[in-house]
CSV table of C-alpha atoms and ligand atoms in Angstrom, one decimal:
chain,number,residue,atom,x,y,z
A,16,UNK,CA,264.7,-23.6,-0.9
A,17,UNK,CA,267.7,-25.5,-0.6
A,18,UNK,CA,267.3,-28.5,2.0
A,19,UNK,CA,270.3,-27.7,3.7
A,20,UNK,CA,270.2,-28.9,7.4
A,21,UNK,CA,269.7,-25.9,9.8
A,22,UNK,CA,269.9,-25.5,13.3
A,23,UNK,CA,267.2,-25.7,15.4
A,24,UNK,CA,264.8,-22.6,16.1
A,25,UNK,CA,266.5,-20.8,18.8
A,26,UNK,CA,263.5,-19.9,21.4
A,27,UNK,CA,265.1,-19.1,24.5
A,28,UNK,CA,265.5,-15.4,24.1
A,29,UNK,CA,263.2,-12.6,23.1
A,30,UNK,CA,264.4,-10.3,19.7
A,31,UNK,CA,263.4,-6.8,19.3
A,32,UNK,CA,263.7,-5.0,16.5
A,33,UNK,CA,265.7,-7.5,15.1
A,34,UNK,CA,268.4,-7.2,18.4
A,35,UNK,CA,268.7,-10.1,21.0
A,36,UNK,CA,267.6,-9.4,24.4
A,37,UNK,CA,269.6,-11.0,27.1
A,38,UNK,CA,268.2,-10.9,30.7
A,39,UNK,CA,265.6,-8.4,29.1
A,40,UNK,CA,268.4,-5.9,27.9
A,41,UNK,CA,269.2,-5.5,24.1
A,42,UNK,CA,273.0,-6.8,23.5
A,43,UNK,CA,274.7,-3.8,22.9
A,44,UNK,CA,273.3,-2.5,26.0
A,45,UNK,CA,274.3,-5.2,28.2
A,46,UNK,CA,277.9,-5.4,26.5
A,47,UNK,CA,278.1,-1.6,27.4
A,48,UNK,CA,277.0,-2.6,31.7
A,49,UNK,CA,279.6,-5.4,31.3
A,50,UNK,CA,282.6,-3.1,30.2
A,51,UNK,CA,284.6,-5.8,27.4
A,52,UNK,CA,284.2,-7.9,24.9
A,53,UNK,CA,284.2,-11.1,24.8
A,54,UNK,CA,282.0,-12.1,27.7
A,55,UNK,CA,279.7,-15.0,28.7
A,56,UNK,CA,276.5,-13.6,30.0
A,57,UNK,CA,273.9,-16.3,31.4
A,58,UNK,CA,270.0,-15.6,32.0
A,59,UNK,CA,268.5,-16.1,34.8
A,60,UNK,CA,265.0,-16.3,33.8
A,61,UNK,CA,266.0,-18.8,30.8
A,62,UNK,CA,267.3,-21.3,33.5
A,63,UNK,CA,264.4,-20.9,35.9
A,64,UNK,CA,262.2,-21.4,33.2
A,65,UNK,CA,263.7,-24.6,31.6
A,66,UNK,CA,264.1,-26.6,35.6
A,67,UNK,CA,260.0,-25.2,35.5
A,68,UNK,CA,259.2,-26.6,32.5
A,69,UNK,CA,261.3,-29.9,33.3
A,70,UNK,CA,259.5,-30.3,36.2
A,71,UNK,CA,256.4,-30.1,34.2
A,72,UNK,CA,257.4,-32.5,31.7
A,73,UNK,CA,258.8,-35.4,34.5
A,74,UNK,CA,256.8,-37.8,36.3
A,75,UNK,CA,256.3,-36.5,40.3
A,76,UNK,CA,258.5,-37.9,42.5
A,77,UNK,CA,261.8,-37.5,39.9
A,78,UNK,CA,264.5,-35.7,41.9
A,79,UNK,CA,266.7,-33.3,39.6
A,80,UNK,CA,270.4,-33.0,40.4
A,81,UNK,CA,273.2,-29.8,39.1
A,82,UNK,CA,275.9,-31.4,37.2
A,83,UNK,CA,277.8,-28.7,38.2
A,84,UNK,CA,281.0,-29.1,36.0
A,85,UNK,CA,278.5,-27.5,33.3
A,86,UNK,CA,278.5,-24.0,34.4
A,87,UNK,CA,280.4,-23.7,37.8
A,88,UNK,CA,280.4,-19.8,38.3
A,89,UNK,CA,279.2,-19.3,42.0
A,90,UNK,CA,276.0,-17.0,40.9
A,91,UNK,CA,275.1,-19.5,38.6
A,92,UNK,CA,275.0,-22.5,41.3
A,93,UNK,CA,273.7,-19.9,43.8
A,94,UNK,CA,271.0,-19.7,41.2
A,95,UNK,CA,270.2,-23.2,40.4
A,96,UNK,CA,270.8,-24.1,43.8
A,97,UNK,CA,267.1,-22.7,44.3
A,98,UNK,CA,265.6,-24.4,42.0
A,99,UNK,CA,267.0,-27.9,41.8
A,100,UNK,CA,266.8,-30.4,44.4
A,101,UNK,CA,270.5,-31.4,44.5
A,102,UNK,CA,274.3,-30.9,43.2
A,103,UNK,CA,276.5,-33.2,41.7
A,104,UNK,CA,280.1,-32.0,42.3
A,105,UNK,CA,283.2,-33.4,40.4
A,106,UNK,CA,286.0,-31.8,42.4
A,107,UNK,CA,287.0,-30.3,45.7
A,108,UNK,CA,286.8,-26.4,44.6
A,109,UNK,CA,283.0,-27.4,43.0
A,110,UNK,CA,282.3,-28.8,46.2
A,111,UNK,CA,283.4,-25.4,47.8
A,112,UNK,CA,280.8,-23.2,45.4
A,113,UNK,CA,278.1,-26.1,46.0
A,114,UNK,CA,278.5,-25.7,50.2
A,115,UNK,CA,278.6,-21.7,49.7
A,116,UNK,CA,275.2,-21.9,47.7
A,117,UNK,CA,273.7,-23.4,51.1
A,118,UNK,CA,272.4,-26.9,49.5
A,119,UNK,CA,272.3,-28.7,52.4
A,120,UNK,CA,275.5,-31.5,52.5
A,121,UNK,CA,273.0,-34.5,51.9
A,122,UNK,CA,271.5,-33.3,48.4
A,123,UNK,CA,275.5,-32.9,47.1
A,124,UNK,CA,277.2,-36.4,45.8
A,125,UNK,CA,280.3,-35.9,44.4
A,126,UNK,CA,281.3,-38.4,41.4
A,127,UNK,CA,284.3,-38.5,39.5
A,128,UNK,CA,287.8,-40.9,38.9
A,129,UNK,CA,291.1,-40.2,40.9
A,130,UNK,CA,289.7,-38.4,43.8
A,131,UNK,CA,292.8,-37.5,46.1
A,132,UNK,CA,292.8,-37.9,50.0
A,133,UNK,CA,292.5,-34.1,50.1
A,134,UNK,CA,289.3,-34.2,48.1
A,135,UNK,CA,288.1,-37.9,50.1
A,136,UNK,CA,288.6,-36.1,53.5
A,137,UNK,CA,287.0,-32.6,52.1
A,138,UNK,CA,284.0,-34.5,51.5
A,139,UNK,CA,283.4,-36.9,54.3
A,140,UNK,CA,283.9,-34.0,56.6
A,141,UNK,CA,281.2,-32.4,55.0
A,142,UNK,CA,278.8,-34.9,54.7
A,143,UNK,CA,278.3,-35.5,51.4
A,144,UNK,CA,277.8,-38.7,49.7
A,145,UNK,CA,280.9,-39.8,47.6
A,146,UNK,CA,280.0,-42.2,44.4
A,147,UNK,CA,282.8,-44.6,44.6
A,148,UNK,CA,284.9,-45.2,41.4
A,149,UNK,CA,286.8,-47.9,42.4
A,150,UNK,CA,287.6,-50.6,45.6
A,151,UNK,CA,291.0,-48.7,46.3
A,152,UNK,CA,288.8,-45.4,46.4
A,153,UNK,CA,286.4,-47.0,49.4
A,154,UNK,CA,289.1,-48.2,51.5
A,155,UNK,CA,291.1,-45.1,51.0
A,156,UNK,CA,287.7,-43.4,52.2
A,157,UNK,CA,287.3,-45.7,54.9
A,158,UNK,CA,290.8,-44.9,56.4
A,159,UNK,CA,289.8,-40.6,56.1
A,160,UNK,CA,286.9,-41.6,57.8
A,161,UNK,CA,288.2,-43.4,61.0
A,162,UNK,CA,290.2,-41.0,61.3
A,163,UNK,CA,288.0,-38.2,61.0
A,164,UNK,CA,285.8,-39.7,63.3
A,165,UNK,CA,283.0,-39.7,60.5
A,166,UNK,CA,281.1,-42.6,59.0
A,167,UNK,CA,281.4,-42.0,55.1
A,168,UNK,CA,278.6,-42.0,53.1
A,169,UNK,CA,278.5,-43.8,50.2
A,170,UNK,CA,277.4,-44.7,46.8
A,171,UNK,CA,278.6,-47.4,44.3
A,172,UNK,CA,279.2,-45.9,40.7
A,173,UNK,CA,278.4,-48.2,38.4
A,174,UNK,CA,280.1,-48.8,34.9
A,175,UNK,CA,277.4,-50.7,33.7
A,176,UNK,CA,277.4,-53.7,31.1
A,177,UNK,CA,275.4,-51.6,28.6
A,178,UNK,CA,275.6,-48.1,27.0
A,179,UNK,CA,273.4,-45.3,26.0
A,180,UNK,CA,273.1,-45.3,22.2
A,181,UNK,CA,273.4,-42.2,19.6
A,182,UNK,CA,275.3,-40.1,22.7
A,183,UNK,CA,277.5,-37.4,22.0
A,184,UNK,CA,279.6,-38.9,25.0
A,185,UNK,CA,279.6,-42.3,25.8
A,186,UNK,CA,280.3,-42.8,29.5
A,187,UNK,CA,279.2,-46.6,30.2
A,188,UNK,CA,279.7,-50.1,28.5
A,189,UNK,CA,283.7,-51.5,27.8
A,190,UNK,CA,286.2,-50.8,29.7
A,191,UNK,CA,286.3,-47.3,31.5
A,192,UNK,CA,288.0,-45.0,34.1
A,193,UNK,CA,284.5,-44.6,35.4
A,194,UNK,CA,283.1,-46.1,38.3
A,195,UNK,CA,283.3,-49.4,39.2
A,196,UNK,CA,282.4,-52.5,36.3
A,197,UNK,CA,279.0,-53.7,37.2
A,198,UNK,CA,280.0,-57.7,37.6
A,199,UNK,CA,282.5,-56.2,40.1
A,200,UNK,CA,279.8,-54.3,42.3
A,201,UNK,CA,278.2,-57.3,44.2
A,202,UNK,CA,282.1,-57.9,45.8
A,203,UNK,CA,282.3,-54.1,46.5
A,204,UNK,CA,279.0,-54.1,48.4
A,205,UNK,CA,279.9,-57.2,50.4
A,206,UNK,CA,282.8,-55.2,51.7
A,207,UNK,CA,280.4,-52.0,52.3
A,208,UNK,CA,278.6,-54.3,54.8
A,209,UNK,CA,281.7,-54.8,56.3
A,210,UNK,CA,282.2,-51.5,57.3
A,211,UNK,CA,280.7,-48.3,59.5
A,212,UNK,CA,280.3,-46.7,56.3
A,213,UNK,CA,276.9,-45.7,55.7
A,214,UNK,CA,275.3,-47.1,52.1
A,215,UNK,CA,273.2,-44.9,50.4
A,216,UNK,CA,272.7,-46.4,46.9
A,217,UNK,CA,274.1,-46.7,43.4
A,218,UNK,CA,274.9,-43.9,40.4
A,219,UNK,CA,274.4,-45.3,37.5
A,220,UNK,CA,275.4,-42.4,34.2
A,221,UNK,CA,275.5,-44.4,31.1
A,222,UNK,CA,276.0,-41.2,28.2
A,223,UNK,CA,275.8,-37.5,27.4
A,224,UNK,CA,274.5,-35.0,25.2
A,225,UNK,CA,271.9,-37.4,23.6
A,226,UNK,CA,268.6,-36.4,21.7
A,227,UNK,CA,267.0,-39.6,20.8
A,228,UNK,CA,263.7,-40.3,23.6
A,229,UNK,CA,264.5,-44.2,22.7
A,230,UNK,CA,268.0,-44.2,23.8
A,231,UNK,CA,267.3,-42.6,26.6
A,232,UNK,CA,264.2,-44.9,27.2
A,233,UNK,CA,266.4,-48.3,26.9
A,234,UNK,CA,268.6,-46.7,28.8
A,235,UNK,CA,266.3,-45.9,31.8
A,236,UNK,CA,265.2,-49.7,31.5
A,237,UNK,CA,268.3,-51.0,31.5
A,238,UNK,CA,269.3,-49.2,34.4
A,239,UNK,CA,266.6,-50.0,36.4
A,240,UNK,CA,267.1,-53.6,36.1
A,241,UNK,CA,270.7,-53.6,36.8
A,242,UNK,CA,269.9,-51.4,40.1
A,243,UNK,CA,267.1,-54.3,40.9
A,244,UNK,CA,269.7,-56.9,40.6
A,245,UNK,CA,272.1,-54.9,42.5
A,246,UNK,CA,270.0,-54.1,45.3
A,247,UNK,CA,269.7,-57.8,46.2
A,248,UNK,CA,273.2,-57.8,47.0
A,249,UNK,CA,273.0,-54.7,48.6
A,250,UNK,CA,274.4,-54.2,52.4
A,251,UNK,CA,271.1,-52.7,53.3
A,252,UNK,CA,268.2,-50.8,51.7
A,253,UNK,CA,268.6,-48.0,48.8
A,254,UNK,CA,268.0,-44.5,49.7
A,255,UNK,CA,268.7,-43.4,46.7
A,256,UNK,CA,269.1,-44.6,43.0
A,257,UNK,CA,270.9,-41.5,40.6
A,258,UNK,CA,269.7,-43.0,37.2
A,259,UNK,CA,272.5,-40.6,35.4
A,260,UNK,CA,271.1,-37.9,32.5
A,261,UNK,CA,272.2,-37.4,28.8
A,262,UNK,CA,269.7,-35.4,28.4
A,263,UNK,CA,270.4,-33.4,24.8
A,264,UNK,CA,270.4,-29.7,23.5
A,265,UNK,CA,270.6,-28.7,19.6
A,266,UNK,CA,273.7,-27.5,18.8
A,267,UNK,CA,274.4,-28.2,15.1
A,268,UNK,CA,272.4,-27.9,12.0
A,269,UNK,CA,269.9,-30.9,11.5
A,270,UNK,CA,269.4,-31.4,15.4
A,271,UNK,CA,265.6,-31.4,16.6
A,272,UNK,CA,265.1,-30.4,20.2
A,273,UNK,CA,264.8,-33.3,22.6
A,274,UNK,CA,260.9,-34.0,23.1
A,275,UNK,CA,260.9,-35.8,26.7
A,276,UNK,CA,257.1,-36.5,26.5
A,277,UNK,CA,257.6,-40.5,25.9
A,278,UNK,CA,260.5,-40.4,28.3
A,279,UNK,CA,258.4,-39.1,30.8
A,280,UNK,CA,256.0,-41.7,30.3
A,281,UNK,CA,257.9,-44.6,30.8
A,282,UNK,CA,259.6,-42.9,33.6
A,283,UNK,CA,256.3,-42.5,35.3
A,284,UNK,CA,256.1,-46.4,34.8
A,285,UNK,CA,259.1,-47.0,35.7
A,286,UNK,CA,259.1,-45.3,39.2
A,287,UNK,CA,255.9,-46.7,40.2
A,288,UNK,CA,257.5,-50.6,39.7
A,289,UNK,CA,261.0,-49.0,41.3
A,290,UNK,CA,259.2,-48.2,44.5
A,291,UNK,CA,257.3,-51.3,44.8
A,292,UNK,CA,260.8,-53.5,44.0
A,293,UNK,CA,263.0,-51.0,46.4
A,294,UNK,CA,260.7,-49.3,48.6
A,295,UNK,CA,260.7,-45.9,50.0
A,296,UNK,CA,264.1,-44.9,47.4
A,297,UNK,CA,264.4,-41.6,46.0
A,298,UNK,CA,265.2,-41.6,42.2
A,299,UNK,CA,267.2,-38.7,40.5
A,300,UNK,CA,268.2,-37.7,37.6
A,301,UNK,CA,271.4,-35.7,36.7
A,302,UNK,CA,271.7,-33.0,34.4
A,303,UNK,CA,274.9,-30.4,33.0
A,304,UNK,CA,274.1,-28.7,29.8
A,305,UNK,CA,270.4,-29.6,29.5
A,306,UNK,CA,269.7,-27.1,32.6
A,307,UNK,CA,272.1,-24.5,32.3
A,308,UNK,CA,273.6,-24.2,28.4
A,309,UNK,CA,270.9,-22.8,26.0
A,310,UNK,CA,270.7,-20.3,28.6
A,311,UNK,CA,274.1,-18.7,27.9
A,312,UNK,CA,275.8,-16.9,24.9
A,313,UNK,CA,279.3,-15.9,24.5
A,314,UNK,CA,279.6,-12.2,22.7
A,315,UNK,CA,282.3,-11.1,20.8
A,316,UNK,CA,283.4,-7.7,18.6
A,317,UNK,CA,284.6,-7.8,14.9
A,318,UNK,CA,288.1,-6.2,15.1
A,319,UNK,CA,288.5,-6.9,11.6
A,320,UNK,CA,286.9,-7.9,7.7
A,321,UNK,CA,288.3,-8.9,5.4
A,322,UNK,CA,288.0,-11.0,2.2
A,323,UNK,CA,290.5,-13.8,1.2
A,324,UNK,CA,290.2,-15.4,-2.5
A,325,UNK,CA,286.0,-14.9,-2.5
A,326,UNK,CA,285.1,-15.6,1.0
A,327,UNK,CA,284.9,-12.8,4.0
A,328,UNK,CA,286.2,-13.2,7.6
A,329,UNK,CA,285.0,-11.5,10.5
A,330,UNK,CA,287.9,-11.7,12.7
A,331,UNK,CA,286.8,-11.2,16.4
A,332,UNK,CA,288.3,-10.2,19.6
A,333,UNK,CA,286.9,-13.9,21.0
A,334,UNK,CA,287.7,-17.4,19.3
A,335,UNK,CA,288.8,-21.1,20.9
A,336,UNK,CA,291.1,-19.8,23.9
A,337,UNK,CA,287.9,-18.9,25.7
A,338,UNK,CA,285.1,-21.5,23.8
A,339,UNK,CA,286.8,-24.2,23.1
A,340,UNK,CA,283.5,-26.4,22.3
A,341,UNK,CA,282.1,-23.6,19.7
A,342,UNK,CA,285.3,-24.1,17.8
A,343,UNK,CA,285.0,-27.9,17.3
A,344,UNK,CA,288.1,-28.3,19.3
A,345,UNK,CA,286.0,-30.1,22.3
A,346,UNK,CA,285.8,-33.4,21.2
A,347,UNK,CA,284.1,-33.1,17.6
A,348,UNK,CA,284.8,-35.7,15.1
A,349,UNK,CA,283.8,-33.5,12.2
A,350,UNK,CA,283.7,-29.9,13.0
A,351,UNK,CA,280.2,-28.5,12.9
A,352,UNK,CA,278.7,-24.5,13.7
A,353,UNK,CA,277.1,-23.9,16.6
A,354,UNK,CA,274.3,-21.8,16.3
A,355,UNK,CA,276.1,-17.8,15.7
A,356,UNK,CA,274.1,-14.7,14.8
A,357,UNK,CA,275.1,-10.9,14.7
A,358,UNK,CA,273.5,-9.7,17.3
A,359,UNK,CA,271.8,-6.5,16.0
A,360,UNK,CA,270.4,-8.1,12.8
A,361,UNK,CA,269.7,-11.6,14.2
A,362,UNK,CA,267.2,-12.3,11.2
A,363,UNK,CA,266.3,-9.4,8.9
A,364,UNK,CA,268.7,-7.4,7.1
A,365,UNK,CA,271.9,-7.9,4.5
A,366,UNK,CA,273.1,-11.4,4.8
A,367,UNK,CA,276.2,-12.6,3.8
A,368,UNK,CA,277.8,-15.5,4.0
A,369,UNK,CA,280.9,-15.3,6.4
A,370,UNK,CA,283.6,-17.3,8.4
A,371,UNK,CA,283.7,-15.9,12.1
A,372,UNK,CA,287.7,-16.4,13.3
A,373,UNK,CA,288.8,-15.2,16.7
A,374,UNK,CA,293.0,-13.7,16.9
A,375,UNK,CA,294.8,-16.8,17.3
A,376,UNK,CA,297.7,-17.7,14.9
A,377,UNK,CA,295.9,-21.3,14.3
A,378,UNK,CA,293.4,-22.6,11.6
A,379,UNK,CA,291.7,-24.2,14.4
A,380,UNK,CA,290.4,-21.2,15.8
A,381,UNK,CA,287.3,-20.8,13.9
A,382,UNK,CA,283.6,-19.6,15.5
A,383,UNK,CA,281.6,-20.7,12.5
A,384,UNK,CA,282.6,-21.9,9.2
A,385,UNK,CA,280.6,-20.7,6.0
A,386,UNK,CA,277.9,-19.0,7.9
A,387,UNK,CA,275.4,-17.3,6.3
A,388,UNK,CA,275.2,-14.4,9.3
A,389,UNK,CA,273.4,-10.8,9.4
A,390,UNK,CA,275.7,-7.7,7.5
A,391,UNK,CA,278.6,-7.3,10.6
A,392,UNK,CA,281.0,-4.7,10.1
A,393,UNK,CA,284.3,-3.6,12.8
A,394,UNK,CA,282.4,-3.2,16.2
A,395,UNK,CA,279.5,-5.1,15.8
A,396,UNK,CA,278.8,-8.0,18.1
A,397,UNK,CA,278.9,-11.7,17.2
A,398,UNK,CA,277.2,-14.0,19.3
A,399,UNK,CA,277.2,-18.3,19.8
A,400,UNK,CA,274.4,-19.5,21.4
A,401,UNK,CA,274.0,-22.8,23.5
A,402,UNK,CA,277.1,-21.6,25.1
A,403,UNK,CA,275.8,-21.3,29.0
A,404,UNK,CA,277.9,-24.9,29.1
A,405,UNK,CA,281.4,-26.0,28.7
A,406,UNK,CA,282.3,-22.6,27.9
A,407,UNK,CA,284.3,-20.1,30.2
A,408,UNK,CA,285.9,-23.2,32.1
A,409,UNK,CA,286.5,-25.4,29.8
A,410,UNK,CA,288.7,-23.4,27.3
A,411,UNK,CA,291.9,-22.8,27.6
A,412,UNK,CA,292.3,-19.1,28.6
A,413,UNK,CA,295.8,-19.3,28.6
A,414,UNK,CA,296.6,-20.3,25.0
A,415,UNK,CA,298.3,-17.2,23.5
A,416,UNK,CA,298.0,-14.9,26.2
A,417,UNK,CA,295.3,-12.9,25.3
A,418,UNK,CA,292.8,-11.4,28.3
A,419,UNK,CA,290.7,-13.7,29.2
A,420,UNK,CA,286.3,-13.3,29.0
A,421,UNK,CA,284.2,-12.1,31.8
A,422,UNK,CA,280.7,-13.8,33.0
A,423,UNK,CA,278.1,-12.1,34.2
A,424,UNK,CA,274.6,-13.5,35.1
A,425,UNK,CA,271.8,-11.4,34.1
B,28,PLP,C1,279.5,-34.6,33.0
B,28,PLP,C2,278.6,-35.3,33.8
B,28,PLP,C3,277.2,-35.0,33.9
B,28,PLP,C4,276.6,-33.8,33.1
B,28,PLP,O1,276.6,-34.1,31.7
B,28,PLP,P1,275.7,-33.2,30.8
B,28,PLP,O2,275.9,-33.7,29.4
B,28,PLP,O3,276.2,-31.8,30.9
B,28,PLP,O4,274.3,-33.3,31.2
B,28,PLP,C5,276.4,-35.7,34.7
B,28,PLP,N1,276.9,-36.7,35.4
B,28,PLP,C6,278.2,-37.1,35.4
B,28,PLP,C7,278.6,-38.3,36.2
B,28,PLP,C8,279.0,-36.5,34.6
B,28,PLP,O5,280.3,-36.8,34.5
C-alpha cells in the first residue's frame, strides 16, 4: 500500500456490474438515449437527495438558497426550484430561468458587481431583492425605480473586514469588487432611510469551495456579529440576513467530504441568539456546487490510444473547451485530477495507468494526468465526476471550434 493521497469515495451513484448508473440507467445506455458524446448528464434523484439530507443535517429554521451560476440549465433550476426555498441569480438571463421555474419574485435576490441599468430595471420590475454592490449601484436603482413607479427592494452586500479561511475562493476581506466594504455600510444605510426603497437586510458571502467545519464556524460567528452591529444602524428592521455558503465538495485526491455536524451545531446556537438580537429575521444560507455538482458527470469517448515514450493517452472526443475546471484551467494553482473513471470497469478489471487528453492542439487540455483508470480502449466512455458545477457554462465552447456537449437531466 502506497499512501498516496486518493480521492474521496465517490457515493452518489449506484455501480452494477462494475458500470455506473446514472439516473438509474447503466452509461452506455444513457449515452446511447442522448445521441453524442461528450455530454453532461445531471441526476435528479442525487440532487433531491443531497437538499434532503441538508435539510437533515441544518438546524430548523435555516433557509437554503440556489446559487444558480452553478448549474443554470432551465430543467435543472426547474428542479431545484422545488426543493429549495430560494434562488440567488447573478445576471439578467439567470434571472429569466429563475422567474420561468415559478419561484415566486421574493425568494430570488440577485447579487453580483457591474449590474447594468438593463439588468437594475429587469429586476426591480420583477420584484426581486437586488444585493447592492456599491453606492453608485443604489442610486442608479433608485432612479429605475422612480421611474418605474416601483419601490426597489434592497439588500446591502457586504465585503466584510474578515475572510473565510482554507477557501478555494476567497470572496471577502481586502480590497474587492464585491459588495460594499463593511466600515462603508453604516453611510449606505443612512442614505437607504432616505429613500422609498424598501430595506430588506444584508448578504454577507465571505468564501467558496471550503471543507474545513472551523472555517466555516468562525466564519458564521463572524458574520453574525458584523450583521448585529450593522443592524443598529439599520434604516429599519432585518427581514432577512443571507449569511453566504462555501460549503465544499471533494474534488482532488486527499480531500475528505465536508462533515457539517459541528457546523450545524453552532448554527443551531447561533440562530436562536440571531432571533432574540434581530427578531422575527429569516436566515439563509447560499449554496452553488455543494447542491448541484457531485450530482453531474461529463462523458466522453476514446477516439484514440496511444503510447508516447512509456506512458499511454486516451485521447477523447471531450477535454477543456467544454470542462474547463476538470482540466485545471479554472483557477488551480497546481493542477490536480478530478475524480475520472471508465465507465464500464469503474473498479474491477485491467488497470493501467493513463493520461486522459481531449483534441485540442494545447498541453493544457488534459482530463486527468497519470491516472491509474479501468482498461479503456477506442469507444469506451470516460467519465469526470463532481462535474454537475462550473461545467457546461463555464468552459469555453468556442475554443477550436469543435461541437459543443449536450446536457440532459436524468
Ligand atoms: C458563486 C457564488 C455562490 C456559489 O458558490 P458555490 O461555491 O458554488 O457554493 C454563492 N454566492 C455568491 C454571492 C456567489 O458569488
Amino acid at each position: 500500500m502506497s499512501d498516496k493521497p486518493v480521492h474521496a469515495p465517490l457515493i452518489q451513484f449506484p455501480v452494477t456490474d462494475d458500470c455506473l448508473l446514472i439516473g438509474g440507467m447503466p452509461l452506455d445506455r444513457l449515452a446511447a438515449q442522448v445521441g453524442q458524446t461528450p455530454f453532461y448528464a445531471y441526476d435528479r434523484e442525487a440532487m433531491s437527495r443531497r437538499v434532503h439530507d441538508l435539510r437533515e443535517a441544518l438546524p430548523d429554521g435555516v433557509s437554503i438558497h440556489y446559487a444558480m451560476k452553478a448549474n443554470p440549465m432551465p430543467a435543472v433550476v426547474d428542479h431545484m426550484a422545488g426543493l429549495v426555498d430560494g434562488l440567488d441569480v447573478a445576471s439578467l438571463g439567470e434571472l429569466r430561468i429563475a422567474l420561468d421555474s415559478g419561484m415566486p419574485a421574493a425568494e430570488i435576490s440577485f447579487a453580483g458587481p457591474g449590474k447594468g441599468d438593463t439588468e437594475l430595471r429587469g429586476a426591480i420590475a420583477a420584484g426581486i431583492t437586488l444585493n447592492l454592490e456599491s453606492f453608485g449601484e443604489f442610486e442608479r436603482a433608485l432612479r429605475i425605480g422612480e421611474a418605474l413607479g416601483v419601490a426597489p427592494r434592497v439588500a446591502v452586500r457586504v465585503n466584510p473586514d474578515f475572510e473565510l479561511k482554507s477557501s478555494g475562493m476567497k470572496m471577502s476581506g481586502g480590497p474587492k469588487p464585491f459588495g460594499v466594504d463593511a466600515e462603508q455600510v453604516p453611510d449606505l444605510l443612512r442614505r437607504i432611510g432616505e429613500t422609498a426603497a424598501h430595506f430588506r437586510g444584508f448578504h454577507i458571502f465571505s468564501g467558496s469551495q471550503n471543507l474545513r467545519p472551523e472555517s466555516l464556524i468562525e466564519a458564521q460567528n463572524a458574520t453574525f456579529e458584523l450583521a448585529y452591529r450593522l443592524a443598529e444602524v439599520a434604516p429599519g428592521p432585518l427581514e432577512m440576513l443571507n449569511i453566504g455558503g462555501g460549503f465544499g465538495i471533494p474534488y482532488f485526491p486527499g480531500e475528505q467530504r465536508l462533515d457539517l455536524t459541528e457546523v450545524s451545531a453552532n448554527l443551531g446556537a447561533r440562530l436562536g441568539e440571531c432571533q432574540q438580537r434581530l427578531g422575527d429575521v429569516e436566515v439563509m444560507i447560499e449554496l452553488g456546487r455543494y447542491l448541484v455538482a457531485e450530482a453531474g458527470v461529463y462523458v466522453c469517448r476514446v477516439v484514440d490510444r496511444k503510447v508516447s515514450r512509456g506512458l499511454t493517452y486516451l485521447v477523447t472526443d471531450g477535454g477543456l473547451h467544454h470542462h474547463l475546471a476538470a482540466s485545471g484551467n479554472f483557477g488551480q494553482i497546481v493542477r490536480k485530477n478530478y475524480p475520472v473513471v471508465t465507465a464500464n470497469q469503474v473498479k474491477d478489471g485491467q488497470r493501467e495507468v493513463v493520461s486522459v487528453v481531449g483534441p485540442l492542439c494545447t498541453p493544457l487540455d488534459i482530463l486527468a494526468d497519470r491516472m491509474e483508470l479501468g482498461h479503456a480502449d477506442v469507444g469506451d466512455l470516460i467519465v469526470v465526476m463532481q462535474s454537475g458545477a462550473y461545467g457546461y457554462t463555464a468552459s469555453p465552447h468556442l475554443f477550436l471550434g469543435h461541437p459543443a456537449p449536450l446536457q440532459v437531466l436524468v
